């Protein structure tokens, strides 16, 4: 177990380093550079001044050299400043990450609470009418354009019924309480849950069908266990294994994957931060936010692997 | 198996998609031929409801909504098909190289695949779409043409879609290459390249076809997301995604404009997924016994 953990941690560090290099290069290819806008907006700045400024900040160096400088200061904990908000990058990042974490903390439990019973229902009679209907719903969730679902919900609940706010984080008052923020959470949470539900349901269904076909289920049935007990205790325990992995992976993905939903609803989370910083040429912030999102995915992979090895003793023999 | 539970839904989807393709590729050119091109503005008739002249009404610039939908569908469907094909080809090359090319190639390419899978895909796609291609040495005139925008989004979307095909082809290659007829071919002195092409590839083809068909829907979805965010197909060129970009502002006055393009995306992607599922039950023997 320790060996597995150590190997995975080293792998994660290598992937993260490679990704940071790739993303740095990509960001370097974005239009303009960090000084161009400042130069354009100041008519008193001569060409010579601009060149001096670029040399001062090392922007005349080739990209790989700049990356070396960046990674050296990043390893010392200095990620630079956001150009749009003039804050240190991490200070701009944390509140956004916290907002997305709130969103995820609502979406994932809700999706699971709906997907497990529905998936089991479908798996108990594969091919039945209820299975077909649930399958159709699952397919719809997977095929749904996220921005359209968000727009439809806004259309129904904000425009027609005028029950819920169409976007934003809180009512326009100072120090809004958590309770005041609640209505603003509803539509983003519902959107993300509907988008996720299909994927979860399909995984629960196929895992349940597989574990219901095992020999020990027949044994349980033979010894006279009730149908309810067979499904919810005997079969579900084994079917939960793949679900744990899927959930862990989804947790990592959602940190950046809620980008479209957050953008449509104006929810100030990680996804919107990434989108806004890319569109607003806030390169430092975009770089660190992207790396943070990548780190979350790698971390989620790691947790998924470890959980799987911990929950399923059969893995340990081969895994380490 | 699913085709038994859903009598004909895969077939129905395929028929729907065929009609859609036909309408999209014939509709807009026909309308242009009869003197009403899809991007013709008519500022005297904005936000009109359905009528005999404009079957689905007009948008905020007085353009015919139905014609715009067909025109957008032409772009979205082309991008989806082209990206799925490109991703399948790219994935096949990588998968074959990893599976048949020896240990070093295998570990490098598997590492690359896993690295790509660890990326936050949507944000990276956004960075790629916002990238200034003139910094890569592509002339500015070429970069500004509408054709370039389409080719570019096909490349970007397929750049991240190949991993499924690559893993599939690699796994299949690893299992096929130890079979007797491949070993016999190797013993006869056939070159590794020819073995991969003539003896391994035909075996991999049917699962690959299934994966490619199933990916068309997600490719269309990705294109629509990028276009919606203002980074894919650029207006005035219509695409289902960018027709919704302004819908958030007009949603209070004219909700139709928010509903129709999204409905087209949704129905098309659902149909693609069902059709792909049908292809799977037809071609992949492993799904049959269940």
Coordinates of C-alpha atoms in Angstrom, one line a residue:
Chain A
X1 CA 0.0 0.0 0.0
X2 CA 2.8 2.4 0.9
X3 CA 4.7 1.4 -2.2
X4 CA 1.6 2.0 -4.4
X5 CA 1.1 5.4 -2.8
X6 CA 4.7 6.4 -3.3
X7 CA 4.7 5.3 -6.9
X8 CA 1.5 7.1 -7.6
X9 CA 2.7 10.3 -5.9
X10 CA 5.8 10.4 -8.1
X11 CA 3.7 9.7 -11.2
X12 CA 1.4 12.6 -10.2
X13 CA 4.3 15.0 -9.8
X14 CA 5.8 14.1 -13.2
X15 CA 2.4 14.5 -14.9
X16 CA 1.8 17.9 -13.2
X17 CA 5.3 19.1 -14.2
X18 CA 4.8 18.1 -17.8
X19 CA 1.3 19.7 -17.9
X20 CA 2.6 22.9 -16.3
X21 CA 5.2 23.2 -19.1
X22 CA 2.6 22.4 -21.8
X23 CA 0.1 25.0 -20.4
X24 CA 2.8 27.6 -20.1
X25 CA 3.7 27.2 -23.7
X26 CA 0.1 27.4 -24.8
X27 CA -0.6 30.5 -22.8
X28 CA 2.6 32.0 -24.4
X29 CA 0.8 31.5 -27.7
X30 CA -2.2 33.6 -26.7
X31 CA -2.7 36.9 -28.4
X32 CA -0.6 39.8 -27.1
X33 CA 1.7 39.7 -24.1
X34 CA 1.2 41.0 -20.5
X35 CA 2.7 44.4 -21.4
X36 CA 1.1 45.1 -24.8
X37 CA -2.2 46.4 -23.3
X38 CA -0.4 48.7 -20.8
X39 CA 1.7 50.0 -23.7
X40 CA -1.3 50.6 -26.0
X41 CA -3.2 52.4 -23.3
X42 CA -0.4 54.8 -22.5
X43 CA 0.4 57.3 -25.3
X44 CA 3.4 58.8 -23.4
X45 CA 5.3 55.4 -23.6
X46 CA 7.9 55.4 -26.4
X47 CA 9.0 52.3 -28.2
X48 CA 12.3 52.4 -26.3
X49 CA 10.4 52.5 -23.0
X50 CA 8.3 49.6 -24.0
X51 CA 11.4 47.6 -24.9
X52 CA 13.0 48.5 -21.6
X53 CA 9.9 47.4 -19.7
X54 CA 9.8 44.1 -21.6
X55 CA 13.5 43.5 -20.8
X56 CA 12.9 44.4 -17.1
X57 CA 10.2 41.8 -16.8
X58 CA 12.1 39.2 -18.9
X59 CA 9.4 39.3 -21.6
X60 CA 12.0 39.6 -24.4
X61 CA 13.4 36.1 -23.4
X62 CA 12.4 33.0 -25.3
X63 CA 9.4 31.0 -23.8
X64 CA 11.4 28.1 -22.3
X65 CA 13.7 30.5 -20.4
X66 CA 10.6 32.4 -19.1
X67 CA 9.2 29.0 -18.0
X68 CA 12.4 28.3 -16.0
X69 CA 12.0 31.6 -14.2
X70 CA 8.4 31.1 -13.6
X71 CA 8.7 27.5 -12.2
X72 CA 11.6 28.6 -10.0
X73 CA 9.6 31.3 -8.3
X74 CA 6.4 29.1 -8.3
X75 CA 8.4 26.5 -6.3
X76 CA 9.1 29.2 -3.8
X77 CA 5.4 29.9 -3.5
X78 CA 5.4 33.0 -5.6
X79 CA 2.8 32.7 -8.4
X80 CA 2.7 36.4 -9.3
X81 CA -0.2 38.8 -9.5
X82 CA -3.5 38.8 -11.3
X83 CA -3.6 41.6 -13.8
X84 CA -7.3 42.2 -13.6
X85 CA -7.7 42.4 -9.8
X86 CA -4.1 43.3 -8.8
X87 CA -4.2 40.6 -6.1
X88 CA -1.7 37.9 -5.6
X89 CA -2.9 35.0 -7.7
X90 CA -3.6 32.6 -4.9
X91 CA -5.6 35.2 -3.1
X92 CA -7.9 35.6 -6.2
X93 CA -8.1 31.8 -6.6
X94 CA -9.2 30.5 -3.1
X95 CA -12.6 32.2 -2.9
X96 CA -13.5 30.9 -6.4
X97 CA -12.3 27.4 -5.5
X98 CA -14.4 27.5 -2.3
X99 CA -17.5 28.6 -4.3
X100 CA -17.1 25.7 -6.7
X101 CA -16.6 23.3 -3.7
X102 CA -20.0 24.5 -2.4
X103 CA -21.5 23.7 -5.8
X104 CA -19.9 20.2 -5.9
X105 CA -20.9 19.5 -2.3
X106 CA -24.5 19.9 -3.4
X107 CA -24.3 18.3 -6.8
X108 CA -22.5 15.1 -6.1
X109 CA -24.6 13.8 -3.1
X110 CA -27.8 14.8 -4.9
X111 CA -26.8 13.0 -8.1
X112 CA -25.8 9.9 -6.1
X113 CA -29.0 10.0 -4.1
X114 CA -31.0 10.0 -7.3
X115 CA -28.8 7.7 -9.4
X116 CA -28.4 4.8 -7.1
X117 CA -32.2 4.0 -6.6
X118 CA -32.9 4.7 -10.3
X119 CA -30.0 2.6 -11.5
X120 CA -31.0 -0.2 -9.3
X121 CA -34.6 0.0 -10.4
X122 CA -33.4 -0.3 -14.1
X123 CA -31.0 -3.1 -13.3
X124 CA -33.6 -5.3 -11.5
X125 CA -35.5 -5.8 -14.8
X126 CA -33.2 -5.2 -17.7
X127 CA -35.2 -4.7 -20.8
X128 CA -38.4 -3.8 -19.1
X129 CA -40.4 -0.7 -19.9
X130 CA -39.1 1.1 -16.8
X131 CA -35.5 0.3 -17.9
X132 CA -36.2 1.7 -21.3
X133 CA -37.6 4.9 -19.9
X134 CA -34.7 5.3 -17.5
X135 CA -32.3 4.5 -20.3
X136 CA -33.8 7.2 -22.4
X137 CA -33.5 9.7 -19.5
X138 CA -29.8 8.7 -19.0
X139 CA -29.1 9.2 -22.7
X140 CA -30.8 12.6 -22.7
X141 CA -28.6 13.8 -19.8
X142 CA -25.5 12.7 -21.6
X143 CA -26.6 14.4 -24.9
X144 CA -27.8 17.7 -23.3
X145 CA -25.9 20.8 -24.3
X146 CA -25.2 22.3 -20.8
X147 CA -25.8 26.0 -21.8
X148 CA -29.1 25.1 -23.3
X149 CA -30.3 23.2 -20.3
X150 CA -29.2 26.3 -18.2
X151 CA -31.1 28.6 -20.5
X152 CA -34.3 26.5 -20.4
X153 CA -34.2 26.4 -16.6
X154 CA -33.8 30.2 -16.6
X155 CA -36.6 30.5 -19.1
X156 CA -38.9 28.4 -16.9
X157 CA -38.0 29.4 -13.4
X158 CA -36.8 33.0 -13.8
X159 CA -38.6 34.4 -16.8
X160 CA -42.0 32.6 -16.7
X161 CA -42.5 31.6 -13.1
X162 CA -40.2 34.3 -11.6
X163 CA -39.4 32.1 -8.7
X164 CA -35.6 32.0 -8.8
X165 CA -32.9 34.5 -9.7
X166 CA -31.5 34.0 -13.3
X167 CA -27.9 34.3 -12.1
X168 CA -25.4 35.8 -9.8
X169 CA -24.2 34.8 -6.3
X170 CA -26.4 36.7 -3.8
X171 CA -28.8 39.6 -3.6
X172 CA -27.2 43.1 -3.9
X173 CA -26.7 43.7 -0.1
X174 CA -23.7 44.0 2.1
X175 CA -22.6 40.7 3.8
X176 CA -25.3 38.4 2.5
X177 CA -26.1 35.5 4.8
X178 CA -25.8 31.9 3.7
X179 CA -29.6 31.7 3.6
X180 CA -29.8 34.6 1.2
X181 CA -27.4 32.8 -1.1
X182 CA -29.4 29.7 -1.2
X183 CA -31.9 30.6 -4.0
X184 CA -28.9 31.5 -6.2
X185 CA -27.5 28.0 -5.8
X186 CA -30.7 26.2 -6.9
X187 CA -30.5 26.5 -10.7
X188 CA -26.8 25.8 -11.0
X189 CA -27.1 22.8 -8.8
X190 CA -30.2 21.5 -10.7
X191 CA -28.4 22.0 -14.0
X192 CA -25.2 20.2 -13.0
X193 CA -27.2 17.4 -11.4
X194 CA -29.3 16.8 -14.5
X195 CA -26.2 16.7 -16.6
X196 CA -24.4 14.3 -14.3
X197 CA -27.3 12.0 -13.5
X198 CA -27.3 10.0 -16.7
X199 CA -23.7 9.1 -16.4
X200 CA -24.1 7.9 -12.8
X201 CA -27.2 6.0 -13.6
X202 CA -25.7 4.1 -16.4
X203 CA -22.7 3.1 -14.2
X204 CA -25.0 2.0 -11.3
X205 CA -27.1 0.0 -13.8
X206 CA -24.3 -1.9 -15.4
X207 CA -22.5 -2.6 -12.1
X208 CA -25.8 -3.9 -10.6
X209 CA -26.6 -6.1 -13.5
X210 CA -23.2 -7.6 -13.2
X211 CA -23.3 -8.2 -9.5
X212 CA -26.8 -9.5 -9.6
X213 CA -25.6 -12.2 -11.9
X214 CA -23.0 -13.5 -9.5
X215 CA -23.1 -16.9 -7.8
X216 CA -23.3 -15.5 -4.3
X217 CA -26.6 -13.8 -5.2
X218 CA -28.0 -17.2 -6.1
X219 CA -26.7 -18.5 -2.8
X220 CA -28.3 -15.6 -0.9
X221 CA -31.6 -16.3 -2.7
X222 CA -31.4 -20.0 -1.9
X223 CA -30.9 -19.4 1.8
X224 CA -34.1 -17.3 1.7
X225 CA -32.9 -13.7 2.0
X226 CA -35.6 -11.2 1.0
X227 CA -35.4 -9.6 -2.4
X228 CA -34.9 -6.2 -0.8
X229 CA -32.0 -7.5 1.3
X230 CA -30.4 -9.2 -1.8
X231 CA -30.5 -6.0 -3.9
X232 CA -29.6 -3.4 -1.3
X233 CA -27.1 -5.4 0.8
X234 CA -25.6 -8.3 -1.1
X235 CA -25.5 -6.9 -4.6
X236 CA -25.1 -3.1 -3.9
X237 CA -22.0 -3.6 -1.9
X238 CA -20.1 -5.0 -4.8
X239 CA -21.7 -2.6 -7.3
X240 CA -20.6 0.4 -5.3
X241 CA -16.9 -0.3 -6.1
X242 CA -16.9 1.2 -9.6
X243 CA -19.2 3.9 -8.5
X244 CA -16.7 5.1 -5.9
X245 CA -14.1 5.5 -8.7
X246 CA -16.5 7.3 -11.0
X247 CA -17.5 9.7 -8.2
X248 CA -13.9 10.4 -7.2
X249 CA -13.0 11.2 -10.8
X250 CA -16.1 13.3 -11.3
X251 CA -15.2 15.4 -8.2
X252 CA -11.9 16.3 -9.8
X253 CA -13.4 17.0 -13.2
X254 CA -16.2 19.2 -11.8
X255 CA -13.6 21.8 -10.6
X256 CA -13.2 22.9 -14.1
X257 CA -16.1 21.0 -15.8
X258 CA -18.8 23.3 -14.4
X259 CA -17.3 26.1 -16.6
X260 CA -20.3 26.5 -18.9
X261 CA -22.9 26.3 -16.1
X262 CA -21.0 28.7 -14.0
X263 CA -20.6 31.1 -16.9
X264 CA -24.3 31.1 -17.9
X265 CA -25.4 31.7 -14.3
X266 CA -22.6 34.1 -13.5
X267 CA -21.6 31.9 -10.6
X268 CA -18.2 33.0 -9.4
X269 CA -16.5 29.6 -9.3
X270 CA -13.3 28.1 -10.7
X271 CA -14.7 27.5 -14.2
X272 CA -15.8 31.1 -14.6
X273 CA -12.5 32.2 -13.2
X274 CA -10.6 30.2 -15.8
X275 CA -12.9 31.4 -18.7
X276 CA -12.7 35.1 -17.6
X277 CA -9.0 35.0 -17.1
X278 CA -8.3 33.5 -20.5
X279 CA -10.7 35.9 -22.2
X280 CA -9.4 38.9 -20.3
X281 CA -5.7 38.1 -21.0
X282 CA -5.0 37.6 -17.3
X283 CA -2.2 35.1 -18.1
X284 CA -0.8 34.5 -14.6
X285 CA -4.2 33.8 -13.1
X286 CA -5.2 31.6 -16.1
X287 CA -2.0 29.6 -15.8
X288 CA -2.4 28.9 -12.1
X289 CA -6.1 28.3 -12.3
X290 CA -5.6 25.7 -15.1
X291 CA -2.8 24.1 -13.1
X292 CA -5.0 24.0 -10.0
X293 CA -7.8 22.3 -12.1
X294 CA -5.3 19.8 -13.4
X295 CA -3.9 19.1 -10.0
X296 CA -7.5 18.4 -8.8
X297 CA -8.0 15.9 -11.6
X298 CA -4.7 14.1 -10.8
X299 CA -5.5 14.2 -7.1
X300 CA -9.0 12.7 -7.8
X301 CA -7.4 9.9 -9.9
X302 CA -5.0 9.2 -7.0
X303 CA -7.8 9.1 -4.5
X304 CA -9.9 6.9 -6.8
X305 CA -7.0 4.4 -7.1
X306 CA -6.3 4.3 -3.4
X307 CA -9.9 3.9 -2.4
X308 CA -10.3 1.1 -4.9
X309 CA -7.3 -0.7 -3.6
X310 CA -8.5 -0.1 0.0
X311 CA -12.1 -1.3 -0.7
X312 CA -11.2 -4.3 -2.8
X313 CA -8.6 -6.5 -1.3
X314 CA -8.1 -8.3 -4.6
X315 CA -6.5 -5.2 -6.1
X316 CA -3.7 -5.0 -3.6
X317 CA -2.0 -8.2 -4.7
X318 CA -1.5 -6.9 -8.2
X319 CA -1.5 -3.2 -7.7
X320 CA 1.7 -2.7 -5.7
Chain B
X1 CA -29.8 -6.4 -26.9
X2 CA -30.8 -2.8 -26.6
X3 CA -32.3 -2.9 -30.1
X4 CA -34.7 -5.5 -28.7
X5 CA -35.7 -3.3 -25.8
X6 CA -36.1 -0.3 -28.1
X7 CA -37.6 -1.6 -31.2
X8 CA -36.1 0.4 -34.0
X9 CA -35.0 3.5 -32.0
X10 CA -31.5 3.2 -33.5
X11 CA -33.0 2.9 -37.0
X12 CA -35.3 5.8 -36.3
X13 CA -32.4 7.9 -35.2
X14 CA -30.4 6.9 -38.4
X15 CA -33.4 7.9 -40.6
X16 CA -33.8 11.2 -38.7
X17 CA -30.1 12.0 -39.1
X18 CA -30.3 11.2 -42.8
X19 CA -33.2 13.5 -43.3
X20 CA -31.5 16.2 -41.2
X21 CA -28.3 15.9 -43.3
X22 CA -30.3 16.2 -46.5
X23 CA -32.2 19.2 -45.3
X24 CA -29.2 21.0 -44.0
X25 CA -27.1 20.5 -47.0
X26 CA -29.8 21.1 -49.6
X27 CA -32.0 23.7 -47.7
X28 CA -29.8 26.7 -47.4
X29 CA -28.4 26.5 -51.0
X30 CA -31.9 26.0 -52.4
X31 CA -33.2 29.0 -50.5
X32 CA -30.2 31.1 -51.7
X33 CA -31.0 29.9 -55.2
X34 CA -34.6 31.1 -54.9
X35 CA -33.4 34.5 -53.7
X36 CA -33.5 34.4 -49.9
X37 CA -30.1 33.5 -48.5
X38 CA -30.0 32.5 -44.8
X39 CA -27.9 35.5 -43.7
X40 CA -30.1 38.1 -45.5
X41 CA -31.0 40.8 -43.0
X42 CA -34.5 42.3 -42.9
X43 CA -34.6 45.0 -40.2
X44 CA -38.2 45.7 -40.9
X45 CA -39.2 42.2 -39.8
X46 CA -37.3 41.4 -36.6
X47 CA -38.5 39.0 -33.9
X48 CA -41.4 37.9 -36.0
X49 CA -43.4 34.8 -35.0
X50 CA -44.1 31.9 -37.3
X51 CA -45.9 32.9 -40.5
X52 CA -46.3 31.8 -44.1
X53 CA -43.2 33.7 -45.2
X54 CA -40.9 32.7 -42.3
X55 CA -42.0 29.2 -41.0
X56 CA -40.2 29.6 -37.7
X57 CA -40.2 33.4 -37.6
X58 CA -37.2 35.7 -37.7
X59 CA -34.3 36.5 -35.2
X60 CA -33.1 39.8 -33.8
X61 CA -31.7 40.9 -37.2
X62 CA -34.7 39.8 -39.2
X63 CA -33.0 36.7 -40.5
X64 CA -35.2 33.6 -41.2
X65 CA -34.8 31.3 -38.2
X66 CA -35.4 28.0 -40.1
X67 CA -32.8 28.9 -42.8
X68 CA -30.3 29.9 -40.1
X69 CA -30.9 26.6 -38.3
X70 CA -30.3 24.6 -41.5
X71 CA -27.2 26.6 -42.3
X72 CA -26.0 26.1 -38.7
X73 CA -26.7 22.4 -38.9
X74 CA -24.6 22.1 -42.0
X75 CA -21.6 23.5 -40.1
X76 CA -22.3 21.6 -36.9
X77 CA -22.8 18.3 -38.6
X78 CA -19.8 18.7 -40.9
X79 CA -17.6 19.6 -37.9
X80 CA -18.9 16.7 -35.9
X81 CA -18.3 14.1 -38.7
X82 CA -14.9 15.5 -39.6
X83 CA -13.7 15.7 -36.1
X84 CA -14.9 12.2 -35.3
X85 CA -13.1 10.9 -38.4
X86 CA -9.9 12.8 -37.6
X87 CA -9.9 11.6 -34.0
X88 CA -10.5 8.0 -35.1
X89 CA -7.6 8.1 -37.6
X90 CA -5.3 9.8 -35.2
X91 CA -6.2 7.4 -32.4
X92 CA -5.7 4.4 -34.6
X93 CA -2.2 5.5 -35.6
X94 CA -1.2 6.1 -32.0
X95 CA -2.9 2.9 -30.8
X96 CA -1.3 0.7 -33.5
X97 CA 2.1 2.3 -32.8
X98 CA 1.7 1.7 -29.1
X99 CA 0.4 -1.9 -29.4
X100 CA 2.7 -3.1 -32.1
X101 CA 5.8 -0.8 -31.9
X102 CA 7.6 -2.3 -28.9
X103 CA 7.9 -1.5 -25.2
X104 CA 9.4 2.0 -25.5
X105 CA 6.8 3.2 -27.9
X106 CA 4.1 1.6 -25.8
X107 CA 5.1 3.3 -22.5
X108 CA 5.7 6.7 -24.2
X109 CA 2.4 6.7 -26.0
X110 CA 0.4 5.3 -23.1
X111 CA 1.9 8.0 -20.9
X112 CA 0.9 10.6 -23.5
X113 CA -2.7 9.3 -23.6
X114 CA -2.9 9.3 -19.8
X115 CA -1.4 12.8 -19.7
X116 CA -4.1 14.1 -22.1
X117 CA -6.8 12.4 -20.0
X118 CA -5.6 14.2 -16.9
X119 CA -6.1 17.6 -18.5
X120 CA -9.1 19.7 -17.7
X121 CA -10.3 19.3 -21.2
X122 CA -12.8 22.2 -21.6
X123 CA -10.5 24.9 -20.3
X124 CA -7.6 23.6 -22.4
X125 CA -9.9 23.6 -25.5
X126 CA -10.7 27.2 -24.7
X127 CA -7.0 28.2 -24.5
X128 CA -6.4 26.4 -27.8
X129 CA -9.4 28.2 -29.4
X130 CA -8.2 31.6 -28.1
X131 CA -4.7 31.0 -29.2
X132 CA -3.1 33.5 -31.7
X133 CA -2.2 31.2 -34.6
X134 CA -0.1 33.9 -36.3
X135 CA 2.5 33.3 -33.6
X136 CA 2.8 29.8 -35.0
X137 CA 3.8 31.2 -38.4
X138 CA 0.4 30.9 -40.1
X139 CA -0.2 34.0 -42.3
X140 CA -2.8 36.4 -40.9
X141 CA -4.9 36.4 -44.1
X142 CA -5.3 32.6 -44.0
X143 CA -6.1 32.7 -40.3
X144 CA -9.0 35.2 -40.8
X145 CA -10.8 33.2 -43.5
X146 CA -14.0 31.4 -42.4
X147 CA -12.7 28.1 -43.8
X148 CA -9.8 28.3 -41.4
X149 CA -12.1 28.7 -38.4
X150 CA -13.9 25.5 -39.4
X151 CA -10.7 23.5 -40.0
X152 CA -9.3 24.9 -36.8
X153 CA -12.2 23.8 -34.6
X154 CA -12.1 20.3 -36.2
X155 CA -8.5 20.0 -35.3
X156 CA -9.0 21.3 -31.8
X157 CA -12.0 19.1 -31.0
X158 CA -10.3 16.0 -32.4
X159 CA -7.1 16.8 -30.6
X160 CA -8.8 15.5 -27.4
X161 CA -11.1 13.0 -28.9
X162 CA -8.5 10.5 -30.0
X163 CA -7.8 8.9 -26.6
X164 CA -10.8 6.6 -26.7
X165 CA -9.8 5.2 -30.1
X166 CA -6.1 5.0 -29.2
X167 CA -6.8 2.9 -26.0
X168 CA -9.2 0.7 -27.9
X169 CA -6.9 0.0 -30.8
X170 CA -3.9 -0.5 -28.5
X171 CA -5.8 -3.1 -26.4
X172 CA -7.1 -4.9 -29.4
X173 CA -3.7 -4.9 -31.1
X174 CA -2.0 -6.3 -28.0
X175 CA -4.5 -9.2 -28.0
X176 CA -4.4 -9.8 -31.8
X177 CA -0.6 -9.7 -32.2
X178 CA 0.0 -12.9 -30.2
X179 CA -2.4 -15.0 -32.3
X180 CA -0.9 -17.7 -34.5
X181 CA -1.5 -16.1 -37.9
X182 CA 0.3 -12.9 -36.9
X183 CA 3.2 -14.9 -35.5
X184 CA 3.2 -17.0 -38.7
X185 CA 3.4 -13.8 -40.7
X186 CA 6.2 -12.5 -38.6
X187 CA 8.0 -15.9 -39.0
X188 CA 7.7 -15.5 -42.7
X189 CA 9.5 -12.2 -42.5
X190 CA 6.7 -9.8 -43.2
X191 CA 7.7 -6.3 -42.1
X192 CA 6.1 -4.9 -38.9
X193 CA 4.5 -2.1 -40.8
X194 CA 2.8 -4.5 -43.2
X195 CA 1.7 -6.7 -40.3
X196 CA 0.1 -3.8 -38.5
X197 CA -1.7 -2.7 -41.7
X198 CA -2.7 -6.1 -43.2
X199 CA -3.1 -8.4 -40.3
X200 CA -3.9 -6.3 -37.2
X201 CA -5.9 -3.3 -38.5
X202 CA -8.8 -5.3 -40.1
X203 CA -9.4 -6.9 -36.7
X204 CA -9.5 -3.6 -35.0
X205 CA -11.8 -2.0 -37.5
X206 CA -15.3 -2.9 -36.2
X207 CA -14.8 -1.7 -32.6
X208 CA -13.2 1.4 -34.0
X209 CA -16.2 2.1 -36.2
X210 CA -18.4 1.7 -33.1
X211 CA -16.3 4.1 -31.1
X212 CA -16.2 6.6 -33.9
X213 CA -19.9 6.6 -34.4
X214 CA -20.5 7.0 -30.7
X215 CA -18.1 10.0 -30.6
X216 CA -19.9 12.0 -33.3
X217 CA -22.5 13.2 -30.8
X218 CA -19.9 14.4 -28.2
X219 CA -17.9 16.1 -31.0
X220 CA -21.0 18.1 -32.0
X221 CA -21.6 18.9 -28.4
X222 CA -18.1 20.2 -27.9
X223 CA -18.2 22.3 -31.0
X224 CA -21.5 23.8 -29.8
X225 CA -20.0 24.6 -26.4
X226 CA -17.0 26.4 -27.9
X227 CA -19.1 28.3 -30.4
X228 CA -21.5 29.3 -27.6
X229 CA -18.6 30.7 -25.6
X230 CA -17.7 32.8 -28.7
X231 CA -14.6 30.8 -29.5
X232 CA -15.6 28.3 -32.2
X233 CA -17.5 29.2 -35.4
X234 CA -17.6 33.0 -35.6
X235 CA -20.8 34.9 -36.6
X236 CA -22.1 35.8 -39.1
X237 CA -21.4 32.2 -40.1
X238 CA -24.2 30.3 -38.3
X239 CA -23.6 27.3 -36.0
X240 CA -26.1 25.9 -33.5
X241 CA -23.8 26.9 -30.7
X242 CA -23.2 30.5 -31.6
X243 CA -26.9 31.1 -32.4
X244 CA -27.4 30.7 -28.6
X245 CA -24.6 33.2 -27.6
X246 CA -27.0 36.1 -27.7
X247 CA -30.0 34.2 -26.5
X248 CA -29.3 35.1 -22.9
X249 CA -30.0 38.8 -23.7
X250 CA -33.1 38.1 -25.9
X251 CA -34.5 35.4 -23.6
X252 CA -36.9 37.8 -21.9
X253 CA -38.3 39.2 -25.2
X254 CA -38.1 36.3 -27.5
X255 CA -37.5 32.9 -25.9
X256 CA -38.0 31.1 -29.2
X257 CA -34.4 32.1 -30.2
X258 CA -33.1 30.3 -27.1
X259 CA -35.2 27.2 -27.6
X260 CA -34.8 26.2 -31.3
X261 CA -31.0 26.0 -31.8
X262 CA -30.5 24.1 -28.5
X263 CA -33.3 21.7 -29.4
X264 CA -31.5 21.0 -32.7
X265 CA -28.3 20.2 -30.9
X266 CA -30.0 18.0 -28.3
X267 CA -32.1 16.0 -30.8
X268 CA -29.1 15.5 -33.1
X269 CA -26.8 14.4 -30.3
X270 CA -29.4 12.0 -28.9
X271 CA -30.0 10.6 -32.4
X272 CA -26.2 10.2 -32.9
X273 CA -25.9 8.4 -29.6
X274 CA -28.8 6.0 -30.3
X275 CA -27.5 5.4 -33.8
X276 CA -24.1 4.7 -32.4
X277 CA -25.5 2.3 -29.9
X278 CA -27.3 0.5 -32.7
X279 CA -24.0 0.2 -34.6
X280 CA -22.5 -1.3 -31.5
X281 CA -25.1 -4.0 -31.1
X282 CA -24.7 -4.8 -34.8
X283 CA -20.9 -4.9 -35.0
X284 CA -19.6 -5.7 -31.5
X285 CA -20.2 -9.3 -30.7
X286 CA -19.4 -8.8 -27.1
X287 CA -22.5 -6.8 -26.4
X288 CA -24.8 -9.5 -27.8
X289 CA -24.8 -12.4 -25.3
X290 CA -25.7 -10.1 -22.4

